[in-house]
mmCIF file of C-alpha atoms in Angstrom:
data_model
loop_
_atom_site.group_PDB
_atom_site.id
_atom_site.type_symbol
_atom_site.label_atom_id
_atom_site.label_comp_id
_atom_site.label_asym_id
_atom_site.label_seq_id
_atom_site.Cartn_x
_atom_site.Cartn_y
_atom_site.Cartn_z
ATOM 1 C CA MET A 26 14.847 36.066 -21.254
ATOM 2 C CA ARG A 27 11.458 33.562 -21.746
ATOM 3 C CA LYS A 28 14.181 31.571 -23.714
ATOM 4 C CA LEU A 29 16.702 31.035 -20.813
ATOM 5 C CA PHE A 30 13.890 30.527 -18.498
ATOM 6 C CA LEU A 31 12.875 27.667 -20.923
ATOM 7 C CA ILE A 32 16.401 26.415 -20.619
ATOM 8 C CA LEU A 33 16.727 26.639 -17.526
ATOM 9 C CA ILE A 34 14.141 24.090 -16.854
ATOM 10 C CA LEU A 35 14.322 21.693 -19.302
ATOM 11 C CA THR A 36 18.084 21.224 -17.967
ATOM 12 C CA VAL A 37 16.587 21.055 -14.200
ATOM 13 C CA PHE A 38 14.081 17.917 -15.663
ATOM 14 C CA SER A 39 16.662 16.217 -16.987
ATOM 15 C CA SER A 40 19.004 16.474 -14.631
ATOM 16 C CA ALA A 41 16.451 14.337 -12.227
ATOM 17 C CA ALA A 42 15.717 12.291 -14.960
ATOM 18 C CA ALA A 43 19.653 11.370 -15.065
ATOM 19 C CA LEU A 44 19.686 11.330 -11.461
ATOM 20 C CA ALA A 45 16.612 9.214 -10.985
ATOM 21 C CA GLY A 46 17.152 6.881 -13.401
ATOM 22 C CA GLU A 47 20.991 6.137 -12.267
ATOM 23 C CA LEU A 48 19.261 5.600 -9.099
ATOM 24 C CA HIS A 49 17.087 2.954 -10.004
ATOM 25 C CA ASN A 50 19.790 1.651 -11.713
ATOM 26 C CA LEU A 51 22.322 1.594 -8.977
ATOM 27 C CA THR A 52 19.060 -0.082 -7.060
ATOM 28 C CA THR A 53 18.628 -2.809 -9.239
ATOM 29 C CA ASN A 54 22.880 -3.269 -9.037
ATOM 30 C CA LEU A 55 22.535 -3.303 -4.914
ATOM 31 C CA ILE A 56 19.642 -5.415 -5.142
ATOM 32 C CA ASN A 57 20.619 -7.726 -7.561
ATOM 33 C CA GLN A 58 24.302 -8.386 -6.537
ATOM 34 C CA GLN A 59 22.056 -9.183 -2.718
ATOM 35 C CA ARG A 60 20.192 -11.843 -4.556
ATOM 36 C CA ARG A 61 23.726 -13.598 -6.109
ATOM 37 C CA ASN A 62 25.584 -13.729 -2.829
ATOM 38 C CA ASN A 63 22.121 -15.476 -1.979
ATOM 39 C CA GLY A 64 22.345 -18.008 -4.449
ATOM 40 C CA CYS A 65 18.663 -15.979 -6.043
ATOM 41 C CA SER A 66 18.153 -15.107 -9.514
ATOM 42 C CA THR A 67 18.674 -11.555 -10.920
ATOM 43 C CA LEU A 68 15.665 -9.794 -11.328
ATOM 44 C CA ARG A 69 14.876 -7.527 -14.167
ATOM 45 C CA GLN A 70 13.311 -3.693 -13.449
ATOM 46 C CA ASN A 71 9.470 -3.749 -14.893
ATOM 47 C CA TYR A 72 7.969 0.060 -16.035
ATOM 48 C CA ARG A 73 4.767 -1.626 -14.415
ATOM 49 C CA LEU A 74 6.959 -2.058 -11.431
ATOM 50 C CA GLN A 75 8.585 1.029 -11.262
ATOM 51 C CA GLN A 76 5.266 2.861 -11.590
ATOM 52 C CA ALA A 77 3.290 1.294 -8.382
ATOM 53 C CA ALA A 78 7.267 2.552 -6.947
ATOM 54 C CA GLN A 79 7.396 5.845 -7.806
ATOM 55 C CA SER A 80 4.094 6.488 -6.651
ATOM 56 C CA HIS A 81 4.040 5.361 -3.656
ATOM 57 C CA ALA A 82 7.789 6.539 -2.881
ATOM 58 C CA GLU A 83 6.252 10.182 -4.488
ATOM 59 C CA TRP A 84 3.321 10.357 -1.830
ATOM 60 C CA MET A 85 5.788 8.854 1.291
ATOM 61 C CA ALA A 86 7.740 12.609 0.050
ATOM 62 C CA LYS A 87 4.601 14.696 0.510
ATOM 63 C CA VAL A 88 3.389 13.113 3.623
ATOM 64 C CA GLY A 89 6.893 13.113 4.986
ATOM 65 C CA LYS A 90 6.848 9.850 6.516
ATOM 66 C CA MET A 91 7.536 5.872 5.610
ATOM 67 C CA GLU A 92 4.498 4.211 5.719
ATOM 68 C CA HIS A 93 3.260 1.358 3.195
ATOM 69 C CA VAL A 94 -0.242 1.801 4.131
ATOM 70 C CA GLN A 95 -1.971 4.909 2.462
ATOM 71 C CA GLU A 96 -4.812 5.414 5.472
ATOM 72 C CA HIS A 97 -6.539 8.159 3.775
ATOM 73 C CA ASP A 98 -7.234 5.212 1.175
ATOM 74 C CA LYS A 99 -8.305 3.055 2.729
ATOM 75 C CA PRO A 100 -11.155 1.101 0.571
ATOM 76 C CA ARG A 101 -14.071 2.383 1.714
ATOM 77 C CA SER A 102 -16.807 -0.201 -0.807
ATOM 78 C CA PHE A 103 -15.971 -3.007 -3.086
ATOM 79 C CA ALA A 104 -16.273 -0.774 -6.110
ATOM 80 C CA HIS A 105 -13.127 1.428 -4.090
ATOM 81 C CA HIS A 106 -10.866 -1.514 -3.079
ATOM 82 C CA LYS A 107 -10.973 -2.003 -7.282
ATOM 83 C CA VAL A 108 -9.205 1.528 -7.877
ATOM 84 C CA CYS A 109 -7.534 2.597 -3.925
ATOM 85 C CA ASP A 110 -3.928 2.775 -3.212
ATOM 86 C CA TRP A 111 -4.833 1.832 0.043
ATOM 87 C CA ILE A 112 -1.558 -0.851 0.392
ATOM 88 C CA HIS A 113 1.449 -2.395 -2.369
ATOM 89 C CA ILE A 114 -1.055 -4.327 -4.053
ATOM 90 C CA ASN A 115 -3.602 -2.270 -5.249
ATOM 91 C CA ARG A 116 -0.968 0.181 -6.665
ATOM 92 C CA ILE A 117 0.688 -2.729 -9.234
ATOM 93 C CA ILE A 118 -3.207 -3.271 -10.414
ATOM 94 C CA LYS A 119 -3.700 0.340 -11.030
ATOM 95 C CA THR A 120 -1.024 0.312 -13.253
ATOM 96 C CA GLY A 121 -1.781 -3.133 -14.930
ATOM 97 C CA TYR A 122 0.948 -5.314 -13.851
ATOM 98 C CA PHE A 123 -1.659 -7.581 -12.127
ATOM 99 C CA ASN A 124 -5.630 -8.253 -12.825
ATOM 100 C CA TYR A 125 -7.566 -7.585 -9.755
ATOM 101 C CA GLU A 126 -9.788 -10.710 -10.357
ATOM 102 C CA ASP A 127 -6.819 -12.241 -9.904
ATOM 103 C CA CYS A 128 -5.839 -10.524 -7.001
ATOM 104 C CA PHE A 129 -9.147 -10.596 -5.378
ATOM 105 C CA TYR A 130 -12.627 -11.904 -4.950
ATOM 106 C CA ALA A 131 -16.160 -10.101 -3.952
ATOM 107 C CA ARG A 132 -17.792 -12.367 -0.539
ATOM 108 C CA GLN A 133 -20.902 -11.379 0.199
ATOM 109 C CA LEU A 134 -21.234 -10.292 4.158
ATOM 110 C CA ASN A 135 -23.537 -12.232 6.647
ATOM 111 C CA ASN A 136 -23.517 -9.723 9.186
ATOM 112 C CA GLY A 137 -27.748 -9.098 8.520
ATOM 113 C CA HIS A 138 -26.259 -5.551 7.147
ATOM 114 C CA GLY A 139 -25.052 -7.170 3.454
ATOM 115 C CA GLY A 140 -21.919 -5.638 1.770
ATOM 116 C CA VAL A 141 -19.300 -6.901 -0.024
ATOM 117 C CA VAL A 142 -16.070 -7.232 0.884
ATOM 118 C CA ALA A 143 -12.556 -7.980 -1.009
ATOM 119 C CA GLU A 144 -10.802 -11.020 -0.078
ATOM 120 C CA THR A 145 -7.620 -12.150 -1.410
ATOM 121 C CA VAL A 146 -7.018 -14.892 -3.469
ATOM 122 C CA GLN A 147 -4.840 -17.957 -2.109
ATOM 123 C CA GLY A 148 -1.255 -17.273 -2.962
ATOM 124 C CA VAL A 149 -1.575 -13.775 -3.618
ATOM 125 C CA ASP A 150 1.155 -12.605 -0.912
ATOM 126 C CA ASP A 151 3.709 -14.762 -3.173
ATOM 127 C CA MET A 152 2.834 -12.176 -5.873
ATOM 128 C CA SER A 153 4.273 -9.193 -5.143
ATOM 129 C CA GLY A 154 6.267 -7.562 -2.597
ATOM 130 C CA GLU A 155 7.607 -4.211 -1.648
ATOM 131 C CA ILE A 156 10.035 -2.715 0.694
ATOM 132 C CA ILE A 157 10.311 1.417 1.609
ATOM 133 C CA ALA A 158 13.350 3.413 3.033
ATOM 134 C CA ALA A 159 13.716 6.863 4.182
ATOM 135 C CA GLY A 160 16.798 9.279 4.138
ATOM 136 C CA TRP A 161 18.217 11.994 4.868
ATOM 137 C CA GLY A 162 18.250 14.353 1.735
ATOM 138 C CA ALA A 163 21.078 15.354 -0.652
ATOM 139 C CA SER A 164 21.946 17.710 1.590
ATOM 140 C CA ASN A 165 24.073 15.642 4.675
ATOM 141 C CA MET A 166 24.697 12.378 2.295
ATOM 142 C CA GLY A 167 24.755 12.347 -1.576
ATOM 143 C CA TYR A 168 21.509 9.344 -2.882
ATOM 144 C CA SER A 169 23.620 7.191 -4.208
ATOM 145 C CA ARG A 170 26.156 6.850 -0.985
ATOM 146 C CA GLN A 171 22.519 6.406 1.023
ATOM 147 C CA LEU A 172 21.707 3.835 -0.932
ATOM 148 C CA GLN A 173 24.947 1.787 -0.667
ATOM 149 C CA GLN A 174 26.403 2.367 3.169
ATOM 150 C CA HIS A 175 22.396 2.632 4.397
ATOM 151 C CA VAL A 176 19.232 1.701 2.291
ATOM 152 C CA VAL A 177 20.343 -1.475 1.277
ATOM 153 C CA PRO A 178 22.437 -2.458 4.301
ATOM 154 C CA GLY A 179 19.362 -1.600 6.498
ATOM 155 C CA TRP A 180 17.034 -3.905 4.465
ATOM 156 C CA MET A 181 19.662 -6.408 4.455
ATOM 157 C CA LYS A 182 20.436 -5.902 8.627
ATOM 158 C CA SER A 183 15.936 -6.635 8.642
ATOM 159 C CA PRO A 184 14.064 -9.774 8.200
ATOM 160 C CA GLY A 185 11.580 -8.902 6.472
ATOM 161 C CA HIS A 186 13.430 -6.355 4.220
ATOM 162 C CA ARG A 187 15.985 -9.498 3.388
ATOM 163 C CA LYS A 188 12.881 -11.849 2.879
ATOM 164 C CA GLU A 189 11.558 -9.525 0.513
ATOM 165 C CA ILE A 190 14.270 -9.302 -1.368
ATOM 166 C CA LEU A 191 15.462 -13.200 -1.818
ATOM 167 C CA THR A 192 11.853 -13.967 -2.493
ATOM 168 C CA ARG A 193 13.051 -16.816 -4.660
ATOM 169 C CA ASN A 194 9.980 -16.484 -7.149
ATOM 170 C CA TYR A 195 9.453 -12.633 -8.328
ATOM 171 C CA GLU A 196 11.925 -11.921 -11.027
ATOM 172 C CA GLU A 197 10.550 -8.222 -11.552
ATOM 173 C CA MET A 198 11.402 -5.560 -9.533
ATOM 174 C CA GLY A 199 10.843 -1.562 -9.912
ATOM 175 C CA VAL A 200 12.744 1.338 -8.080
ATOM 176 C CA GLY A 201 10.982 4.504 -7.232
ATOM 177 C CA TYR A 202 12.052 7.402 -5.548
ATOM 178 C CA ALA A 203 11.641 10.923 -4.329
ATOM 179 C CA VAL A 204 11.991 13.652 -2.715
ATOM 180 C CA GLY A 205 10.286 15.612 0.217
ATOM 181 C CA PRO A 206 10.638 18.541 2.734
ATOM 182 C CA LYS A 207 11.861 15.985 5.461
ATOM 183 C CA GLY A 208 13.999 13.552 2.784
ATOM 184 C CA SER A 209 14.654 11.765 0.542
ATOM 185 C CA PHE A 210 11.882 8.193 0.360
ATOM 186 C CA TRP A 211 12.721 4.518 -1.583
ATOM 187 C CA CYS A 212 10.134 2.016 -3.072
ATOM 188 C CA VAL A 213 10.749 -1.315 -4.386
ATOM 189 C CA THR A 214 8.593 -3.276 -5.711
ATOM 190 C CA PHE A 215 8.975 -7.195 -6.830
ATOM 191 C CA GLY A 216 6.595 -9.145 -8.510
ATOM 192 C CA ASP A 217 6.387 -12.755 -10.551
ATOM 193 C CA PRO A 218 4.705 -12.088 -13.527
ATOM 194 C CA LYS A 219 3.610 -16.084 -14.622
ATOM 195 C CA ARG A 220 0.797 -15.823 -11.399
#
């Protein structure tokens, strides 16, 4: 009985891993197809960008809402800003894709109370990007079909998402996908490794 349970658990995990790999590849292919159709170079998958995207997709599935900003982890201090998951660049830095010092610097406050805040380095907004989406879960429509018929076409109809997908200086991307009680959630992060 114990052996059967272990085999069942391993089968479920290997099926989930296969689905995740399939969705990562399909998402990459669909985004690269849009880039080629619009005269942009194709993107390579990057493990660190995938880690950042996956952690955010899992967070959205856990809380059941589609948001770029994790308000619960808003920086409370300069030191906390270096390790928080507040916005996509923080999540990407945590994976080691970028160094914190290449993206932010400390600025002393002159408000009579002291303190230090994190300021972005000029050009940091061109270094990375993120797009997200929410779906309906497998019971209503297969994940691959959602991606092909709704998610990627929806991104291309949205000016902000379209801009991220077609940003010419991006060379790499990572895809995250997770399912929670309120549906499925996608996150794609983009990066320019030369920055």
